[in-house]
PDB file of C-alpha atoms in Angstrom:
ATOM      1  CA  MET A   1       8.991  13.338 -24.041  1.00 52.00           C
ATOM      2  CA  ARG A   2      11.682  15.233 -22.120  1.00 68.00           C
ATOM      3  CA  GLN A   3      12.104  16.133 -18.454  1.00 73.00           C
ATOM      4  CA  ILE A   4       9.630  18.614 -17.276  1.00 81.00           C
ATOM      5  CA  PHE A   5      11.483  20.114 -14.425  1.00 84.00           C
ATOM      6  CA  ASN A   6      15.500  21.055 -13.961  1.00 90.00           C
ATOM      7  CA  ASP A   7      16.890  19.530 -10.794  1.00 91.00           C
ATOM      8  CA  HIS A   8      16.025  22.571  -8.775  1.00 93.00           C
ATOM      9  CA  GLY A   9      12.453  22.611 -10.168  1.00 94.00           C
ATOM     10  CA  PHE A  10      12.008  18.909  -9.440  1.00 95.00           C
ATOM     11  CA  LYS A  11      13.020  19.198  -5.877  1.00 95.00           C
ATOM     12  CA  ARG A  12      10.691  22.199  -5.352  1.00 96.00           C
ATOM     13  CA  ALA A  13       7.777  20.351  -7.060  1.00 96.00           C
ATOM     14  CA  ILE A  14       8.366  17.271  -4.561  1.00 97.00           C
ATOM     15  CA  GLN A  15       8.480  19.786  -1.761  1.00 97.00           C
ATOM     16  CA  ILE A  16       5.420  21.710  -2.699  1.00 97.00           C
ATOM     17  CA  GLY A  17       3.379  18.297  -3.478  1.00 97.00           C
ATOM     18  CA  VAL A  18       4.395  16.818   0.024  1.00 98.00           C
ATOM     19  CA  ILE A  19       3.478  20.351   1.641  1.00 97.00           C
ATOM     20  CA  LEU A  20       0.167  20.351  -0.165  1.00 97.00           C
ATOM     21  CA  VAL A  21      -1.248  17.082   0.796  1.00 98.00           C
ATOM     22  CA  VAL A  22       0.403  16.493   4.154  1.00 98.00           C
ATOM     23  CA  GLY A  23      -0.270  20.318   5.388  1.00 97.00           C
ATOM     24  CA  CYS A  24      -3.886  20.611   4.094  1.00 97.00           C
ATOM     25  CA  CYS A  25      -4.784  16.947   5.331  1.00 97.00           C
ATOM     26  CA  ILE A  26      -3.303  17.941   9.033  1.00 98.00           C
ATOM     27  CA  VAL A  27      -4.846  21.536   9.083  1.00 98.00           C
ATOM     28  CA  SER A  28      -8.353  20.302   7.590  1.00 97.00           C
ATOM     29  CA  GLN A  29      -8.384  17.485   9.979  1.00 97.00           C
ATOM     30  CA  LEU A  30      -7.656  19.920  13.165  1.00 97.00           C
ATOM     31  CA  MET A  31     -10.496  22.053  11.811  1.00 97.00           C
ATOM     32  CA  MET A  32     -12.814  19.233  11.664  1.00 95.00           C
ATOM     33  CA  GLN A  33     -11.931  17.946  15.222  1.00 94.00           C
ATOM     34  CA  LEU A  34     -12.478  21.301  16.621  1.00 95.00           C
ATOM     35  CA  GLY A  35     -15.638  22.248  14.506  1.00 92.00           C
ATOM     36  CA  GLY A  36     -18.113  20.502  16.555  1.00 89.00           C
ATOM     37  CA  GLY A  37     -21.841  20.726  15.645  1.00 90.00           C
ATOM     38  CA  GLU A  38     -22.782  17.891  12.969  1.00 90.00           C
ATOM     39  CA  ARG A  39     -19.119  16.510  13.133  1.00 92.00           C
ATOM     40  CA  ASP A  40     -19.853  15.156  16.665  1.00 92.00           C
ATOM     41  CA  GLN A  41     -23.287  13.693  15.899  1.00 92.00           C
ATOM     42  CA  PRO A  42     -23.980   9.877  15.206  1.00 89.00           C
ATOM     43  CA  MET A  43     -24.217   9.207  11.411  1.00 88.00           C
ATOM     44  CA  ASP A  44     -25.377   6.238   9.809  1.00 86.00           C
ATOM     45  CA  LEU A  45     -24.293   5.909   5.994  1.00 87.00           C
ATOM     46  CA  THR A  46     -25.612   2.338   5.555  1.00 85.00           C
ATOM     47  CA  ASP A  47     -28.719   3.848   3.574  1.00 86.00           C
ATOM     48  CA  GLN A  48     -26.116   4.844   0.763  1.00 85.00           C
ATOM     49  CA  VAL A  49     -24.886   1.213   0.181  1.00 83.00           C
ATOM     50  CA  PRO A  50     -26.927  -1.057  -2.282  1.00 83.00           C
ATOM     51  CA  ASP A  51     -28.447  -4.218  -0.242  1.00 74.00           C
ATOM     52  CA  ASP A  52     -26.287  -6.634  -1.852  1.00 72.00           C
ATOM     53  CA  VAL A  53     -23.122  -4.970  -0.739  1.00 71.00           C
ATOM     54  CA  ASP A  54     -21.608  -5.585   2.803  1.00 73.00           C
ATOM     55  CA  ILE A  55     -19.237  -2.891   3.959  1.00 74.00           C
ATOM     56  CA  ASP A  56     -18.203  -2.393   7.409  1.00 69.00           C
ATOM     57  CA  GLY A  57     -17.569   0.973   9.499  1.00 70.00           C
ATOM     58  CA  LEU A  58     -20.444   3.026   8.130  1.00 81.00           C
ATOM     59  CA  VAL A  59     -22.049   3.846  11.512  1.00 82.00           C
ATOM     60  CA  PHE A  60     -20.466   6.198  13.476  1.00 87.00           C
ATOM     61  CA  GLU A  61     -21.639   6.203  17.049  1.00 86.00           C
ATOM     62  CA  ASP A  62     -19.441   9.069  18.309  1.00 85.00           C
ATOM     63  CA  GLY A  63     -19.312  11.456  15.434  1.00 88.00           C
ATOM     64  CA  PHE A  64     -16.647  11.472  12.753  1.00 90.00           C
ATOM     65  CA  PRO A  65     -13.823   9.174  13.208  1.00 90.00           C
ATOM     66  CA  PRO A  66     -10.331  10.796  12.459  1.00 95.00           C
ATOM     67  CA  PHE A  67      -9.953   9.604   8.787  1.00 95.00           C
ATOM     68  CA  ILE A  68      -8.305  12.069   6.576  1.00 97.00           C
ATOM     69  CA  SER A  69     -11.342  12.173   4.307  1.00 94.00           C
ATOM     70  CA  SER A  70     -13.669  13.168   7.199  1.00 94.00           C
ATOM     71  CA  ALA A  71     -12.490  16.629   6.836  1.00 95.00           C
ATOM     72  CA  GLY A  72     -13.825  16.561   3.352  1.00 95.00           C
ATOM     73  CA  ALA A  73     -17.765  16.717   4.686  1.00 93.00           C
ATOM     74  CA  PHE A  74     -18.381  20.273   5.787  1.00 94.00           C
ATOM     75  CA  MET A  75     -17.227  23.769   5.435  1.00 95.00           C
ATOM     76  CA  PRO A  76     -14.963  25.453   6.011  1.00 95.00           C
ATOM     77  CA  GLU A  77     -12.319  22.460   6.511  1.00 97.00           C
ATOM     78  CA  LYS A  78     -13.705  20.905   3.296  1.00 97.00           C
ATOM     79  CA  ALA A  79     -12.298  23.849   1.513  1.00 97.00           C
ATOM     80  CA  VAL A  80      -8.692  23.204   2.896  1.00 98.00           C
ATOM     81  CA  PHE A  81      -9.069  19.519   2.210  1.00 98.00           C
ATOM     82  CA  ASP A  82     -10.400  19.777  -1.360  1.00 98.00           C
ATOM     83  CA  PHE A  83      -7.542  22.335  -2.282  1.00 98.00           C
ATOM     84  CA  GLY A  84      -5.004  20.094  -0.669  1.00 97.00           C
ATOM     85  CA  LEU A  85      -6.212  17.008  -2.305  1.00 97.00           C
ATOM     86  CA  PHE A  86      -6.938  18.181  -5.792  1.00 98.00           C
ATOM     87  CA  CYS A  87      -3.679  20.226  -6.324  1.00 97.00           C
ATOM     88  CA  GLY A  88      -1.670  17.616  -4.776  1.00 97.00           C
ATOM     89  CA  GLY A  89      -3.038  15.189  -7.303  1.00 98.00           C
ATOM     90  CA  VAL A  90      -2.286  17.345 -10.135  1.00 97.00           C
ATOM     91  CA  VAL A  91       1.432  17.624  -8.766  1.00 97.00           C
ATOM     92  CA  MET A  92       1.399  14.031  -8.389  1.00 98.00           C
ATOM     93  CA  ILE A  93       0.470  13.347 -11.867  1.00 97.00           C
ATOM     94  CA  PHE A  94       3.233  15.792 -13.232  1.00 96.00           C
ATOM     95  CA  LEU A  95       5.844  14.157 -10.577  1.00 97.00           C
ATOM     96  CA  SER A  96       4.802  10.599 -11.927  1.00 97.00           C
ATOM     97  CA  PHE A  97       5.925  11.534 -15.611  1.00 96.00           C
ATOM     98  CA  GLU A  98       9.091  13.448 -14.322  1.00 96.00           C
ATOM     99  CA  ILE A  99      10.133  10.628 -12.115  1.00 97.00           C
ATOM    100  CA  TYR A 100       9.465   7.927 -15.151  1.00 96.00           C
ATOM    101  CA  HIS A 101      11.801   9.947 -17.473  1.00 94.00           C
ATOM    102  CA  ARG A 102      14.574  10.408 -14.802  1.00 95.00           C
ATOM    103  CA  THR A 103      14.581   6.779 -14.076  1.00 95.00           C
ATOM    104  CA  LYS A 104      16.237   4.909 -17.183  1.00 89.00           C
ATOM    105  CA  PRO A 105      16.981   1.174 -16.061  1.00 92.00           C
ATOM    106  CA  GLU A 106      18.815  -1.089 -18.003  1.00 90.00           C
ATOM    107  CA  ASP A 107      17.075  -4.227 -16.926  1.00 92.00           C
ATOM    108  CA  THR A 108      13.875  -5.424 -18.655  1.00 96.00           C
ATOM    109  CA  LYS A 109      11.957  -6.095 -15.408  1.00 96.00           C
ATOM    110  CA  ARG A 110      13.141  -2.721 -13.729  1.00 97.00           C
ATOM    111  CA  LYS A 111      11.778  -1.082 -17.134  1.00 97.00           C
ATOM    112  CA  ILE A 112       8.522  -2.662 -16.658  1.00 97.00           C
ATOM    113  CA  CYS A 113       8.362  -1.638 -13.324  1.00 98.00           C
ATOM    114  CA  ASN A 114       9.349   2.048 -14.192  1.00 97.00           C
ATOM    115  CA  VAL A 115       6.146   1.848 -16.346  1.00 98.00           C
ATOM    116  CA  VAL A 116       3.929   0.556 -13.734  1.00 98.00           C
ATOM    117  CA  ALA A 117       5.258   2.937 -11.390  1.00 98.00           C
ATOM    118  CA  LEU A 118       4.157   5.649 -13.918  1.00 98.00           C
ATOM    119  CA  ILE A 119       0.578   4.370 -14.316  1.00 98.00           C
ATOM    120  CA  SER A 120       0.023   3.789 -10.840  1.00 98.00           C
ATOM    121  CA  GLY A 121       1.409   7.361  -9.800  1.00 98.00           C
ATOM    122  CA  THR A 122      -1.008   8.870 -12.465  1.00 98.00           C
ATOM    123  CA  VAL A 123      -3.863   6.757 -11.189  1.00 98.00           C
ATOM    124  CA  ILE A 124      -3.089   8.047  -7.598  1.00 98.00           C
ATOM    125  CA  GLY A 125      -2.989  11.446  -8.441  1.00 98.00           C
ATOM    126  CA  PHE A 126      -6.336  11.371 -10.635  1.00 98.00           C
ATOM    127  CA  SER A 127      -8.115   9.591  -7.487  1.00 98.00           C
ATOM    128  CA  MET A 128      -6.948  12.369  -5.372  1.00 98.00           C
ATOM    129  CA  MET A 129      -8.692  14.812  -7.632  1.00 97.00           C
ATOM    130  CA  GLN A 130     -11.667  12.895  -8.106  1.00 97.00           C
ATOM    131  CA  ILE A 131     -12.215  11.869  -4.396  1.00 97.00           C
ATOM    132  CA  VAL A 132     -12.982  15.650  -3.285  1.00 96.00           C
ATOM    133  CA  ALA A 133     -15.940  15.548  -5.681  1.00 96.00           C
ATOM    134  CA  HIS A 134     -17.419  12.439  -3.682  1.00 96.00           C
ATOM    135  CA  PRO A 135     -17.683  13.433   0.123  1.00 94.00           C
ATOM    136  CA  PHE A 136     -18.086  10.080   2.241  1.00 91.00           C
ATOM    137  CA  ASN A 137     -20.922  11.651   3.821  1.00 90.00           C
ATOM    138  CA  THR A 138     -23.041  12.262   0.462  1.00 92.00           C
ATOM    139  CA  SER A 139     -21.357   9.685  -2.102  1.00 94.00           C
ATOM    140  CA  ILE A 140     -19.854   6.757  -0.006  1.00 91.00           C
ATOM    141  CA  MET A 141     -19.621   4.113  -2.562  1.00 92.00           C
ATOM    142  CA  MET A 142     -17.809   6.629  -4.973  1.00 96.00           C
ATOM    143  CA  HIS A 143     -15.662   7.776  -2.207  1.00 96.00           C
ATOM    144  CA  ILE A 144     -14.707   4.222  -1.261  1.00 94.00           C
ATOM    145  CA  PHE A 145     -13.737   3.551  -5.027  1.00 96.00           C
ATOM    146  CA  TRP A 146     -11.459   6.183  -5.254  1.00 97.00           C
ATOM    147  CA  ALA A 147      -9.987   5.836  -1.745  1.00 97.00           C
ATOM    148  CA  MET A 148      -8.982   2.402  -2.508  1.00 97.00           C
ATOM    149  CA  ASN A 149      -7.181   3.410  -5.903  1.00 98.00           C
ATOM    150  CA  ILE A 150      -5.225   5.658  -3.700  1.00 98.00           C
ATOM    151  CA  PHE A 151      -4.497   3.012  -1.104  1.00 98.00           C
ATOM    152  CA  TRP A 152      -3.650   0.124  -3.455  1.00 98.00           C
ATOM    153  CA  GLY A 153      -2.006   2.530  -5.885  1.00 98.00           C
ATOM    154  CA  ALA A 154       0.230   4.041  -3.245  1.00 98.00           C
ATOM    155  CA  GLN A 155       1.812   0.231  -2.275  1.00 98.00           C
ATOM    156  CA  LEU A 156       2.136  -0.596  -6.121  1.00 98.00           C
ATOM    157  CA  TRP A 157       3.888   2.759  -6.721  1.00 98.00           C
ATOM    158  CA  ILE A 158       6.296   2.690  -3.917  1.00 98.00           C
ATOM    159  CA  ALA A 159       7.226  -1.163  -4.504  1.00 98.00           C
ATOM    160  CA  THR A 160       7.657  -0.695  -8.361  1.00 98.00           C
ATOM    161  CA  LEU A 161       9.388   2.411  -8.305  1.00 98.00           C
ATOM    162  CA  THR A 162      11.970   1.208  -5.409  1.00 98.00           C
ATOM    163  CA  TYR A 163      12.638  -2.044  -7.720  1.00 98.00           C
ATOM    164  CA  ALA A 164      13.056   0.292 -10.945  1.00 97.00           C
ATOM    165  CA  ARG A 165      15.364   2.594  -9.163  1.00 97.00           C
ATOM    166  CA  GLY A 166      17.278  -0.114  -7.272  1.00 95.00           C
ATOM    167  CA  GLU A 167      20.444  -0.097  -9.619  1.00 94.00           C
ATOM    168  CA  LEU A 168      20.319   3.878 -10.391  1.00 93.00           C
ATOM    169  CA  ASP A 169      20.332   4.592  -6.681  1.00 95.00           C
ATOM    170  CA  ALA A 170      22.363   1.976  -5.299  1.00 93.00           C
ATOM    171  CA  GLU A 171      25.232   4.485  -4.103  1.00 93.00           C
ATOM    172  CA  VAL A 172      22.565   6.961  -2.683  1.00 95.00           C
ATOM    173  CA  THR A 173      22.124   7.199   1.122  1.00 93.00           C
ATOM    174  CA  TRP A 174      20.338   9.243   3.570  1.00 92.00           C
ATOM    175  CA  LYS A 175      21.585   9.692   7.197  1.00 91.00           C
ATOM    176  CA  GLY A 176      24.185   6.870   6.363  1.00 92.00           C
ATOM    177  CA  TRP A 177      21.217   4.595   5.230  1.00 94.00           C
ATOM    178  CA  PRO A 178      21.160   3.124   1.701  1.00 96.00           C
ATOM    179  CA  ILE A 179      18.305   5.005   0.284  1.00 97.00           C
ATOM    180  CA  HIS A 180      16.905   1.579  -1.356  1.00 95.00           C
ATOM    181  CA  ARG A 181      16.802   0.002   2.085  1.00 96.00           C
ATOM    182  CA  VAL A 182      14.742   3.044   3.341  1.00 97.00           C
ATOM    183  CA  ARG A 183      12.361   2.595   0.452  1.00 98.00           C
ATOM    184  CA  TRP A 184      11.672  -0.893   1.119  1.00 98.00           C
ATOM    185  CA  SER A 185      10.970  -0.291   4.830  1.00 98.00           C
ATOM    186  CA  ILE A 186       8.645   2.550   3.735  1.00 98.00           C
ATOM    187  CA  PHE A 187       7.096  -0.041   1.396  1.00 98.00           C
ATOM    188  CA  ALA A 188       6.554  -2.482   4.514  1.00 98.00           C
ATOM    189  CA  ILE A 189       5.209   0.172   6.689  1.00 98.00           C
ATOM    190  CA  ALA A 190       2.679   1.140   3.956  1.00 98.00           C
ATOM    191  CA  MET A 191       1.486  -2.623   3.342  1.00 98.00           C
ATOM    192  CA  ILE A 192       1.231  -3.163   7.092  1.00 98.00           C
ATOM    193  CA  SER A 193      -0.690   0.045   7.509  1.00 98.00           C
ATOM    194  CA  PHE A 194      -3.168  -1.115   4.755  1.00 98.00           C
ATOM    195  CA  GLN A 195      -3.706  -4.502   6.009  1.00 97.00           C
ATOM    196  CA  ALA A 196      -4.199  -3.028   9.711  1.00 98.00           C
ATOM    197  CA  MET A 197      -6.468  -0.279   8.439  1.00 97.00           C
ATOM    198  CA  THR A 198      -8.991  -2.712   6.784  1.00 95.00           C
ATOM    199  CA  LEU A 199      -8.796  -5.094   9.829  1.00 96.00           C
ATOM    200  CA  MET A 200      -9.598  -2.354  12.067  1.00 95.00           C
ATOM    201  CA  VAL A 201     -12.326  -1.223  10.008  1.00 91.00           C
ATOM    202  CA  ALA A 202     -13.890  -4.934   9.961  1.00 88.00           C
ATOM    203  CA  SER A 203     -13.451  -5.376  13.626  1.00 91.00           C
ATOM    204  CA  GLY A 204     -15.036  -1.892  14.439  1.00 87.00           C
ATOM    205  CA  HIS A 205     -12.024   0.029  15.715  1.00 92.00           C
ATOM    206  CA  LEU A 206     -12.390   3.079  13.443  1.00 92.00           C
ATOM    207  CA  VAL A 207      -9.957   5.394  15.462  1.00 93.00           C
ATOM    208  CA  GLU A 208      -7.560   2.746  15.164  1.00 96.00           C
ATOM    209  CA  SER A 209      -8.277   2.083  11.467  1.00 96.00           C
ATOM    210  CA  ALA A 210      -7.736   5.947  11.017  1.00 96.00           C
ATOM    211  CA  ILE A 211      -4.437   5.935  12.645  1.00 97.00           C
ATOM    212  CA  PHE A 212      -3.109   3.404  10.204  1.00 98.00           C
ATOM    213  CA  GLU A 213      -4.492   5.391   7.136  1.00 98.00           C
ATOM    214  CA  TRP A 214      -2.358   8.219   8.318  1.00 98.00           C
ATOM    215  CA  THR A 215       0.614   6.036   8.540  1.00 98.00           C
ATOM    216  CA  LEU A 216      -0.030   4.778   5.160  1.00 98.00           C
ATOM    217  CA  THR A 217      -0.559   8.456   3.642  1.00 97.00           C
ATOM    218  CA  PHE A 218       2.965   9.478   5.383  1.00 98.00           C
ATOM    219  CA  SER A 219       4.621   6.438   3.889  1.00 98.00           C
ATOM    220  CA  ALA A 220       3.638   7.514   0.557  1.00 97.00           C
ATOM    221  CA  GLU A 221       4.823  10.985   0.863  1.00 98.00           C
ATOM    222  CA  ALA A 222       7.985   9.576   2.749  1.00 98.00           C
ATOM    223  CA  MET A 223       8.666   7.979  -0.621  1.00 98.00           C
ATOM    224  CA  MET A 224       8.321  10.890  -2.693  1.00 98.00           C
ATOM    225  CA  LEU A 225      10.749  12.879  -0.355  1.00 97.00           C
ATOM    226  CA  SER A 226      13.278   9.818  -0.806  1.00 97.00           C
ATOM    227  CA  LEU A 227      13.877  11.198  -4.374  1.00 97.00           C
ATOM    228  CA  ILE A 228      15.258  14.330  -2.903  1.00 96.00           C
ATOM    229  CA  PRO A 229      18.753  12.702  -2.065  1.00 94.00           C
ATOM    230  CA  THR A 230      19.026  11.310  -5.653  1.00 92.00           C
ATOM    231  CA  ILE A 231      19.082  15.033  -6.754  1.00 89.00           C
ATOM    232  CA  THR A 232      21.612  16.145  -4.341  1.00 69.00           C
ATOM    233  CA  SER A 233      23.642  13.044  -5.247  1.00 57.00           C
ATOM    234  CA  ALA A 234      23.656  13.678  -8.838  1.00 53.00           C
ATOM    235  CA  ALA A 235      24.441  17.230  -8.604  1.00 49.00           C
ATOM    236  CA  SER A 236      27.554  16.258  -6.761  1.00 49.00           C
ATOM    237  CA  ALA A 237      28.614  13.714  -9.041  1.00 46.00           C
TER     238      ALA A 237
END
């Protein structure tokens, strides 16, 4: 299979994917926060969980916390959220294959990481498409399943893609910083964000947990944007 996009199309696809996800998440979140009504009412989702399963953070005393997927519960913000996540997931799958074919490492370990990055990127995209069909307020177990696929997949994708492209992008910089160092910093932020997010949920600090969910999401999108300097570098070579 050959590349899907030329350099210009690849850059535009990255930008469109990031704008879809980040833009629709922010817009839908603002709509949710300002929507009032049921969104501000206490909600208990423990009745959706089997008796033998112990999950923290399912009782919202003060209405919806600012988790990204809180905007996927009620209309009209749900329409914005669903559009952004579903279309962003489709773009992510196409970009995963494009990145795979543009990443041609010589080292065996890096080749394996390139394959893992392709698989994890595809899983992320498919999970984004699926999560919109399972709002957290009506299908919490499946929602958590797809969300965890995205969270774990994002960390694995960032790490393996960074390693796979280590030699290829050795001379690429962003604002004077080596791009591989920027990417490892992004991975560190993503990993710390995920650990902090889960810890905050377990301790009942849902707002703080939601903040770390946002930083994890921004980290994944920053990783995608880090590929744009490689296009510019290749074009000028």
